[in-house]
Short mmCIF file of C-alpha atoms in Angstrom, two decimals:
data_model
loop_
_atom_site.label_atom_id
_atom_site.label_comp_id
_atom_site.label_asym_id
_atom_site.label_seq_id
_atom_site.Cartn_x
_atom_site.Cartn_y
_atom_site.Cartn_z
CA MET A 1 -74.03 -0.05 188.66
CA SER A 2 -74.84 -2.33 185.81
CA ARG A 3 -77.04 -0.97 183.15
CA THR A 4 -77.65 -4.33 181.53
CA ALA A 5 -78.98 -6.10 184.59
CA PRO A 6 -80.07 -3.45 187.19
CA VAL A 7 -80.79 -4.47 190.64
CA CYS A 8 -84.51 -4.62 191.26
CA LEU A 9 -86.85 -5.24 194.07
CA PRO A 10 -90.05 -6.43 192.41
CA PHE A 11 -93.59 -5.65 193.63
CA SER A 12 -96.11 -8.56 193.59
CA ASP A 13 -99.59 -8.43 192.33
CA VAL A 14 -99.96 -4.64 191.92
CA VAL A 15 -103.22 -2.78 191.73
CA THR A 16 -103.84 0.90 191.13
CA GLY A 17 -106.27 3.32 192.60
CA THR A 18 -106.88 6.73 194.13
CA LEU A 19 -106.05 7.86 197.68
CA VAL A 20 -109.01 8.79 199.81
CA GLN A 21 -107.09 9.55 202.96
CA ARG A 22 -103.92 8.72 204.89
CA TYR A 23 -104.51 8.53 208.60
CA LYS A 24 -102.93 7.27 211.87
CA ARG A 25 -99.59 7.51 210.17
CA PHE A 26 -99.62 3.84 208.96
CA LEU A 27 -103.03 3.50 207.35
CA ALA A 28 -104.41 4.70 203.96
CA ASP A 29 -107.88 4.28 202.41
CA VAL A 30 -107.68 3.74 198.70
CA ARG A 31 -110.49 3.57 196.05
CA LEU A 32 -109.33 0.90 193.62
CA ASP A 33 -109.45 1.44 189.89
CA GLY A 34 -112.33 -0.27 188.15
CA SER A 35 -114.66 0.74 190.82
CA SER A 36 -114.94 4.46 189.90
CA ASP A 37 -113.76 6.83 187.25
CA ALA A 38 -111.21 8.67 189.29
CA THR A 39 -108.60 10.24 187.18
CA PHE A 40 -106.79 13.54 187.00
CA GLY A 41 -108.73 16.54 185.72
CA ASN A 42 -107.30 19.43 183.86
CA ASN A 43 -106.60 21.23 187.14
CA GLY A 44 -104.64 18.31 188.57
CA ASN A 45 -107.43 17.27 190.99
CA PRO A 46 -109.20 14.04 190.55
CA ASN A 47 -112.38 13.69 188.84
CA THR A 48 -114.80 11.87 191.08
CA THR A 49 -117.50 10.53 189.02
CA SER A 50 -119.47 8.37 191.48
CA ALA A 51 -120.07 4.68 190.81
CA THR A 52 -122.29 2.31 192.83
CA THR A 53 -119.59 -0.39 192.53
CA ALA A 54 -116.90 1.70 194.32
CA THR A 55 -114.42 -0.53 196.20
CA THR A 56 -112.24 1.07 199.08
CA VAL A 57 -109.54 -0.87 200.70
CA THR A 58 -107.34 0.08 203.63
CA ALA A 59 -103.75 -0.37 202.96
CA HIS A 60 -100.65 -0.43 205.05
CA CYS A 61 -98.55 2.90 204.79
CA ALA A 62 -94.96 1.87 205.76
CA ASN A 63 -93.88 5.57 206.07
CA PRO A 64 -93.92 7.33 209.34
CA GLY A 65 -92.75 10.66 207.77
CA ALA A 66 -94.60 13.81 206.69
CA MET A 67 -95.01 12.54 202.97
CA THR A 68 -94.94 16.06 201.90
CA GLY A 69 -96.48 16.52 198.43
CA TYR A 70 -97.96 13.03 197.96
CA LYS A 71 -100.31 12.32 200.75
CA ASP A 72 -103.27 14.40 199.60
CA PRO A 73 -106.67 12.94 198.77
CA GLY A 74 -106.95 12.37 194.98
CA THR A 75 -103.17 11.24 194.71
CA ARG A 76 -102.81 8.29 192.27
CA VAL A 77 -101.31 5.20 193.90
CA VAL A 78 -99.99 1.84 193.30
CA LEU A 79 -100.64 -1.07 195.80
CA SER A 80 -99.12 -4.43 196.11
CA ARG A 81 -101.34 -7.26 197.22
CA ALA A 82 -100.32 -9.93 199.60
CA PRO A 83 -101.03 -13.53 198.41
CA PRO A 84 -104.18 -15.26 199.38
CA GLU A 85 -102.49 -17.54 201.90
CA SER A 86 -101.03 -14.54 203.73
CA LYS A 87 -102.14 -14.16 207.34
CA ARG A 88 -101.74 -10.35 207.18
CA LYS A 89 -104.38 -8.25 208.74
CA LEU A 90 -103.99 -5.75 205.86
CA LYS A 91 -103.83 -7.42 202.50
CA TYR A 92 -102.53 -4.30 200.69
CA SER A 93 -99.38 -2.27 200.90
CA TRP A 94 -98.91 1.34 199.57
CA GLU A 95 -95.87 1.16 197.24
CA LEU A 96 -95.94 4.01 194.92
CA ALA A 97 -97.50 7.59 194.32
CA ILE A 98 -97.73 9.47 191.03
CA VAL A 99 -98.18 13.17 191.33
CA LYS A 100 -97.87 16.14 189.10
CA GLN A 101 -94.63 18.15 189.28
CA ASP A 102 -94.84 21.52 191.07
CA PRO A 103 -94.97 24.04 188.31
CA THR A 104 -93.43 26.75 190.51
CA LEU A 105 -90.11 24.74 190.70
CA ALA A 106 -87.16 25.80 188.71
CA VAL A 107 -86.17 23.22 185.96
CA GLY A 108 -82.71 22.53 185.22
CA ARG A 109 -81.19 20.36 182.47
CA SER A 110 -82.57 17.13 183.77
CA THR A 111 -80.85 14.19 182.19
CA HIS A 112 -81.29 10.61 183.08
CA SER A 113 -78.78 9.02 180.74
CA ALA A 114 -77.69 6.50 183.31
CA VAL A 115 -81.31 5.21 183.77
CA PRO A 116 -82.13 2.36 181.49
CA SER A 117 -84.44 3.25 178.78
CA GLU A 118 -86.90 0.56 179.71
CA LEU A 119 -87.49 2.23 183.06
CA LEU A 120 -88.09 5.54 181.42
CA GLU A 121 -90.67 3.91 179.16
CA GLN A 122 -92.29 2.27 182.14
CA HIS A 123 -92.55 5.52 183.95
CA GLN A 124 -94.10 7.21 180.89
CA ASP A 125 -96.63 4.35 180.31
CA GLN A 126 -97.37 4.24 184.07
CA ALA A 127 -97.90 8.02 184.49
CA ALA A 128 -100.05 8.06 181.36
CA GLN A 129 -102.31 5.32 182.66
CA LEU A 130 -102.65 6.69 186.21
CA SER A 131 -103.06 10.30 184.96
CA GLY A 132 -105.95 9.51 182.69
CA GLU A 133 -104.16 11.18 179.85
CA GLU A 134 -102.94 8.14 177.97
CA GLU A 135 -105.50 8.69 175.09
CA GLN A 136 -104.50 12.30 174.70
CA GLY A 137 -101.86 13.31 172.18
CA GLY A 138 -98.62 14.91 173.19
CA PHE A 139 -98.43 13.26 176.65
CA ASP A 140 -95.39 14.66 178.59
CA SER A 141 -94.47 12.17 181.40
CA SER A 142 -91.91 14.71 182.71
CA ARG A 143 -94.80 16.54 184.27
CA TYR A 144 -95.24 13.69 186.70
CA VAL A 145 -93.06 12.08 189.29
CA SER A 146 -93.13 8.62 190.61
CA ILE A 147 -92.36 8.39 194.43
CA GLY A 148 -91.65 5.27 196.44
CA VAL A 149 -93.81 5.43 199.57
CA ASN A 150 -92.60 2.18 201.45
CA THR A 151 -89.57 3.12 203.39
CA HIS A 152 -88.88 -0.59 204.20
CA ASN A 153 -88.19 -1.11 200.49
CA ALA A 154 -85.10 1.09 200.68
CA ASN A 155 -83.31 -1.37 202.99
CA LYS A 156 -84.53 -4.30 201.01
CA LEU A 157 -83.12 -2.84 197.80
CA VAL A 158 -79.96 -1.93 199.46
CA GLU A 159 -79.46 -5.44 200.71
CA LEU A 160 -79.90 -6.75 197.14
CA ALA A 161 -77.34 -4.23 195.93
CA LEU A 162 -74.78 -5.04 198.60
CA THR A 163 -75.13 -8.78 197.92
CA ALA A 164 -74.74 -8.17 194.18
CA ARG A 165 -71.72 -5.78 194.89
CA ALA A 166 -73.53 -3.23 192.67
CA ILE A 167 -72.52 -0.03 194.75
CA PRO A 168 -68.93 0.75 193.67
CA GLN A 169 -67.86 2.29 196.94
CA LEU A 170 -68.85 -0.88 198.75
CA SER A 171 -68.22 -3.56 196.31
CA ILE A 172 -65.11 -4.76 198.09
CA TYR A 173 -67.21 -6.28 200.91
CA THR A 174 -68.53 -9.78 200.36
CA ALA A 175 -70.12 -10.48 203.72
CA VAL A 176 -73.32 -8.62 204.38
CA ARG A 177 -75.32 -8.81 207.71
CA ARG A 178 -78.47 -6.97 208.57
CA GLU A 179 -79.71 -5.62 211.87
CA VAL A 180 -76.51 -6.05 213.83
CA GLY A 181 -76.74 -4.91 217.48
CA GLY A 182 -74.17 -4.01 219.98
CA LEU A 183 -72.31 -1.51 217.77
CA PHE A 184 -73.58 1.94 218.99
CA SER A 185 -72.56 3.14 222.40
CA HIS A 186 -75.37 5.53 222.73
CA ASN A 187 -77.93 2.91 222.80
CA PRO A 188 -76.79 -0.78 223.18
CA ARG A 189 -80.06 -2.00 222.06
CA SER A 190 -79.93 -0.01 218.81
CA ARG A 191 -79.17 -2.11 215.69
CA ALA A 192 -77.22 -1.06 212.60
CA ASP A 193 -78.90 -1.55 209.28
CA PHE A 194 -75.85 -3.46 207.87
CA LEU A 195 -72.43 -4.63 208.80
CA LEU A 196 -70.23 -5.35 205.91
CA SER A 197 -66.79 -7.11 205.96
CA ASP A 198 -64.21 -8.30 203.49
CA PRO A 199 -63.08 -11.96 202.93
CA SER A 200 -60.16 -11.58 205.52
CA SER A 201 -62.54 -10.74 208.29
CA ALA A 202 -65.68 -12.57 207.28
CA ASP A 203 -64.86 -15.53 209.38
CA ALA A 204 -64.22 -13.33 212.46
CA ILE A 205 -67.87 -12.14 212.64
CA THR A 206 -69.75 -14.20 215.06
CA GLU A 207 -73.30 -14.35 216.29
CA GLU A 208 -72.21 -12.42 219.36
CA HIS A 209 -72.06 -9.21 217.22
CA SER A 210 -75.75 -9.39 216.50
CA THR A 211 -76.79 -9.95 220.11
CA LEU A 212 -78.57 -7.04 221.67
CA GLY A 213 -76.42 -5.22 224.22
CA SER A 214 -73.17 -6.98 223.19
CA LYS A 215 -70.26 -4.83 224.39
CA GLU A 216 -67.90 -6.45 221.94
CA GLN A 217 -66.50 -4.37 219.15
CA PRO A 218 -66.86 -5.74 215.52
CA PRO A 219 -63.70 -7.27 213.92
CA PRO A 220 -61.28 -4.98 211.80
CA GLU A 221 -62.00 -4.06 208.20
CA THR A 222 -65.78 -3.65 208.78
CA CYS A 223 -68.19 -1.09 207.36
CA VAL A 224 -71.27 -0.01 209.14
CA VAL A 225 -74.01 1.24 206.96
CA GLU A 226 -77.13 3.17 207.80
CA VAL A 227 -79.91 3.47 205.13
CA LYS A 228 -82.12 6.41 204.98
CA SER A 229 -85.28 6.57 202.51
CA VAL A 230 -85.49 9.97 200.93
CA THR A 231 -88.87 11.01 199.15
CA MET A 232 -89.25 14.66 199.58
CA ALA A 233 -88.74 17.30 196.84
CA GLY A 234 -86.65 20.45 197.15
CA GLN A 235 -88.29 23.79 197.76
CA ARG A 236 -86.87 25.58 194.62
CA THR A 237 -85.53 23.17 192.03
CA ARG A 238 -86.95 20.13 190.28
CA GLY A 239 -84.65 17.21 190.60
CA VAL A 240 -83.47 18.11 194.09
CA ALA A 241 -84.40 15.70 197.00
CA LEU A 242 -84.28 16.54 200.65
CA PHE A 243 -83.99 14.47 203.90
CA PRO A 244 -85.74 14.37 206.28
CA ASP A 245 -89.39 15.46 205.64
CA ALA A 246 -89.94 15.65 209.40
CA VAL A 247 -87.78 16.16 212.51
CA SER A 248 -85.89 12.86 212.88
CA LYS A 249 -83.97 12.61 216.26
CA ARG A 250 -83.28 9.00 215.36
CA ALA A 251 -81.53 9.90 212.21
CA THR A 252 -79.40 12.50 213.97
CA GLU A 253 -78.37 9.98 216.67
CA HIS A 254 -77.45 7.49 213.94
CA VAL A 255 -75.20 9.87 212.27
CA HIS A 256 -73.61 10.82 215.71
CA ALA A 257 -73.17 7.15 216.50
CA LEU A 258 -71.49 6.39 213.12
CA ALA A 259 -69.07 9.30 213.77
CA GLN A 260 -68.15 7.87 217.15
CA LEU A 261 -67.30 4.57 215.50
CA THR A 262 -64.59 6.28 213.49
CA SER A 263 -63.33 8.56 216.24
CA ALA A 264 -59.65 8.63 217.20
CA LYS A 265 -60.15 6.23 220.15
CA ARG A 266 -61.40 3.56 217.83
CA LYS A 267 -59.12 3.97 214.75
CA LYS A 268 -57.27 0.68 215.59
CA GLN A 269 -60.50 -1.15 214.78
CA GLN A 270 -60.48 0.19 211.16
CA HIS A 271 -64.09 0.91 210.97
CA ARG A 272 -65.78 2.55 207.97
CA ALA A 273 -69.10 4.48 208.60
CA VAL A 274 -71.58 5.21 205.74
CA VAL A 275 -74.85 6.86 205.43
CA LEU A 276 -76.54 5.56 202.32
CA LEU A 277 -79.37 7.77 201.00
CA CYS A 278 -81.76 5.81 198.97
CA VAL A 279 -83.79 8.47 197.02
CA GLN A 280 -87.08 6.92 195.93
CA ARG A 281 -88.02 9.56 193.25
CA SER A 282 -88.01 9.23 189.41
CA ASP A 283 -86.89 12.87 188.99
CA ALA A 284 -83.92 12.68 191.54
CA LEU A 285 -80.62 14.22 190.41
CA ALA A 286 -79.09 15.49 193.68
CA VAL A 287 -79.87 15.19 197.34
CA ALA A 288 -79.19 17.52 200.40
CA PRO A 289 -80.23 17.90 204.13
CA ALA A 290 -83.64 19.56 204.73
CA ALA A 291 -82.05 22.21 207.14
CA HIS A 292 -85.30 24.13 207.34
CA ILE A 293 -87.09 21.10 208.70
CA ASP A 294 -84.43 19.44 210.90
CA PRO A 295 -81.39 21.76 211.55
CA ALA A 296 -79.90 19.33 214.09
CA PHE A 297 -79.65 16.60 211.51
CA ALA A 298 -78.13 18.98 208.92
CA GLU A 299 -75.60 20.16 211.49
CA GLU A 300 -74.68 16.66 212.65
CA ILE A 301 -74.20 15.19 209.01
CA ALA A 302 -72.35 18.33 207.95
CA ALA A 303 -69.92 17.96 210.85
CA ALA A 304 -69.39 14.30 210.43
CA TRP A 305 -68.99 14.55 206.69
CA SER A 306 -66.60 17.41 206.71
CA LYS A 307 -64.47 15.80 209.20
CA SER A 308 -64.26 12.65 207.01
CA GLN A 309 -65.79 10.57 209.91
CA VAL A 310 -68.81 9.50 207.97
CA GLU A 311 -69.28 8.87 204.19
CA VAL A 312 -72.40 9.73 202.44
CA ILE A 313 -73.45 7.76 199.33
CA ALA A 314 -76.62 8.59 197.44
CA PHE A 315 -78.28 6.80 194.70
CA GLN A 316 -81.57 7.01 192.90
CA ALA A 317 -83.94 4.16 193.43
CA TYR A 318 -86.22 4.50 190.42
CA PRO A 319 -89.78 3.61 191.33
CA CYS A 320 -92.20 2.04 188.76
CA ALA A 321 -95.03 -0.27 188.90
CA ALA A 322 -92.84 -3.25 188.27
CA GLY A 323 -90.64 -2.66 191.22
CA LEU A 324 -87.87 -0.37 192.64
CA TYR A 325 -84.65 -0.27 190.63
CA LEU A 326 -81.17 0.83 191.53
CA ALA A 327 -80.77 3.28 188.80
CA GLN A 328 -77.98 5.78 189.19
CA GLN A 329 -75.62 7.33 191.78
CA ILE A 330 -76.33 10.98 192.49
CA PRO A 331 -74.37 13.60 194.33
CA PHE A 332 -74.89 14.60 198.01
CA PHE A 333 -74.57 18.24 199.06
CA LEU A 334 -74.37 19.80 202.41
CA THR A 335 -76.88 22.57 201.51
CA GLU A 336 -79.96 22.81 199.47
CA GLN A 337 -78.39 25.85 197.77
CA GLU A 338 -75.53 23.79 196.42
CA ALA A 339 -77.85 21.07 195.18
CA ASP A 340 -79.94 23.74 193.28
CA SER A 341 -76.92 25.21 191.75
CA TYR A 342 -75.60 21.81 190.57
CA VAL A 343 -78.91 20.77 188.98
CA LEU A 344 -79.52 24.14 187.30
CA GLY A 345 -76.00 24.15 185.93
CA LEU A 346 -75.88 20.37 185.12
CA THR A 347 -73.39 19.95 182.26
CA GLU A 348 -71.94 16.87 180.54
CA GLU A 349 -68.59 17.78 182.22
CA HIS A 350 -70.00 17.71 185.82
CA GLY A 351 -73.06 15.70 185.37
CA ILE A 352 -74.02 12.08 184.89
CA SER A 353 -71.68 9.80 182.93
CA ALA A 354 -73.62 8.02 180.24
CA GLN A 355 -71.16 5.14 180.26
CA SER A 356 -70.61 4.51 183.91
CA GLY A 357 -73.94 5.66 185.30
CA GLU A 358 -71.94 7.32 188.14
CA LEU A 359 -71.59 10.90 189.26
CA PRO A 360 -68.32 12.40 190.54
CA THR A 361 -67.87 11.79 194.27
CA ASN A 362 -66.62 15.35 194.63
CA ALA A 363 -69.54 16.99 193.11
CA SER A 364 -70.16 19.18 196.10
CA GLU A 365 -66.52 20.39 195.73
CA ASP A 366 -67.14 21.22 192.02
CA CYS A 367 -70.35 23.24 192.61
CA ARG A 368 -69.58 26.86 191.53
CA GLU A 369 -72.22 28.82 193.53
CA SER A 370 -70.79 31.51 195.44
CA THR A 371 -71.18 31.26 199.27
CA GLN A 372 -71.01 34.93 199.86
CA ASN A 373 -74.73 35.46 200.02
CA GLU A 374 -75.38 32.28 201.99
CA PRO A 375 -76.87 32.51 205.59
CA ASP A 376 -74.28 31.84 208.25
CA THR A 377 -75.46 28.57 209.62
CA PRO A 378 -73.52 25.53 211.08
CA GLU A 379 -73.98 23.63 207.89
CA THR A 380 -72.75 26.44 205.54
CA ARG A 381 -69.73 27.01 207.83
CA ALA A 382 -69.02 23.38 207.64
CA VAL A 383 -69.09 23.52 203.81
CA ARG A 384 -66.64 26.41 203.71
CA LYS A 385 -64.38 24.83 206.17
CA SER A 386 -64.30 21.59 204.12
CA LYS A 387 -63.61 23.33 201.02
CA ARG A 388 -60.71 25.19 202.50
CA ARG A 389 -59.21 22.02 203.81
CA ARG A 390 -59.43 20.36 200.37
CA ARG A 391 -57.84 23.44 198.71
CA GLN A 392 -54.99 23.10 201.27
CA GLU A 393 -54.57 19.44 200.68
CA ARG A 394 -54.33 19.97 196.92
CA SER A 395 -51.70 22.72 197.34
#
C-alpha cells in the first residue's frame, strides 16, 4: 500500500452536525452545525443550548447493523450532501461518526506508523472541531475515534484499491468485475462482490458470468472476493475491531459459499476465495470475529480459514472528513482473546512495519497468548488445530 499516494474515496460537500436519532434502520435525523451550539460537554454528552434557527435534516443511514457505540443521540457526525441536480429523495448521507473512546478499555501500545501523517493531522483537527475542544489547550485526539458509518463505502474503496493494485495479496489480478452472479451454488441469484482474474484469463470472462442464475463456472485463475465493513470496537482492548455487530446469516452463508468454491471437487478450476475485512475505524490495529454476537459466523470463518479454504485479508480504512483512505493492513485473528493479546503486546518485532505499512500475514500464529484458559468453543478448537498443523508442517 503506497504511503505517497494512498487510495482515497473522497466525500463530497460535507457538513457537520449532531445526531438527534437513528430510526427505521436507514434514517437519521441530524441537527446541523451553525443552527445550534451542540458540542461535547465535560461528561462526554452534548451541550444542547437551544437556538431558534435550529435546522434538522433527515439523512440516509446506509448501515443495517446495530451500530454499537455510535448511534446514540448527541453523537457528532459528518454528512455528505448530494449535488443540487440530484433527484435523490434524501439529499444527505451519513458518512462519519466521532465518539469518545471508552475509558474502560485496556490501552495497548497503539502505533499508526503506517498511516500517513496528513491523515493523523486531519483526524486531530476534525476531532478537535467536532468535540468543541479545539480552543482548549492540551487537546488529545487519541481520546476520540472516527468511524465510517456508510457500509457502501467499503466496497467502493475496495474497488478503487483493486483497480490500483494497492492490496499486495491481490495485486496480481488486473481484471476487476463487480457484482458477479452465478458463482454461489447455495443461491444462484446471489452475487459475489468482486471477481478478479489475471491477464491470461481476463479475455475468457464473458457477460454470461454476470447473468443471474448462470450455471457456468468462472474461468481458471480467478479470485472471488467478498467485502465486509467492520465498525464495532472490541469488548476489552482499544484498537481491536469485531465483526459482525449483529447476527448476520448472510455473512455466514457467504463464507460457506466461498469455502465451497475451493472444495476438492472444484480444485481443477483453480479458484481463490477471499474475505476482505474493511475496518472503518481510526483506531484499528487488529480484527476478529464477534463470537459473542454471532457464534455461527465465528465458527464458519474459523473452519474455512483453518482448512486454508478461504483467505482473510484485513485492512484499516481510515475515515476522516475528506474521505475514506486505504491506510494500513492489519492482522486477522480467530478469537478476540488473540487480538487483545496482540494489541496489548504490540512490539516493533511483531507490529506494523514503518516502511512497508504491512503487518505479518501470520500474526495470528505469532500471538503468544496461552490457550489453556480459553473456553472450549468451535473457534478456539479451530485455532489450536490450525497451530498444530502449522507446527507439523514446519517440522
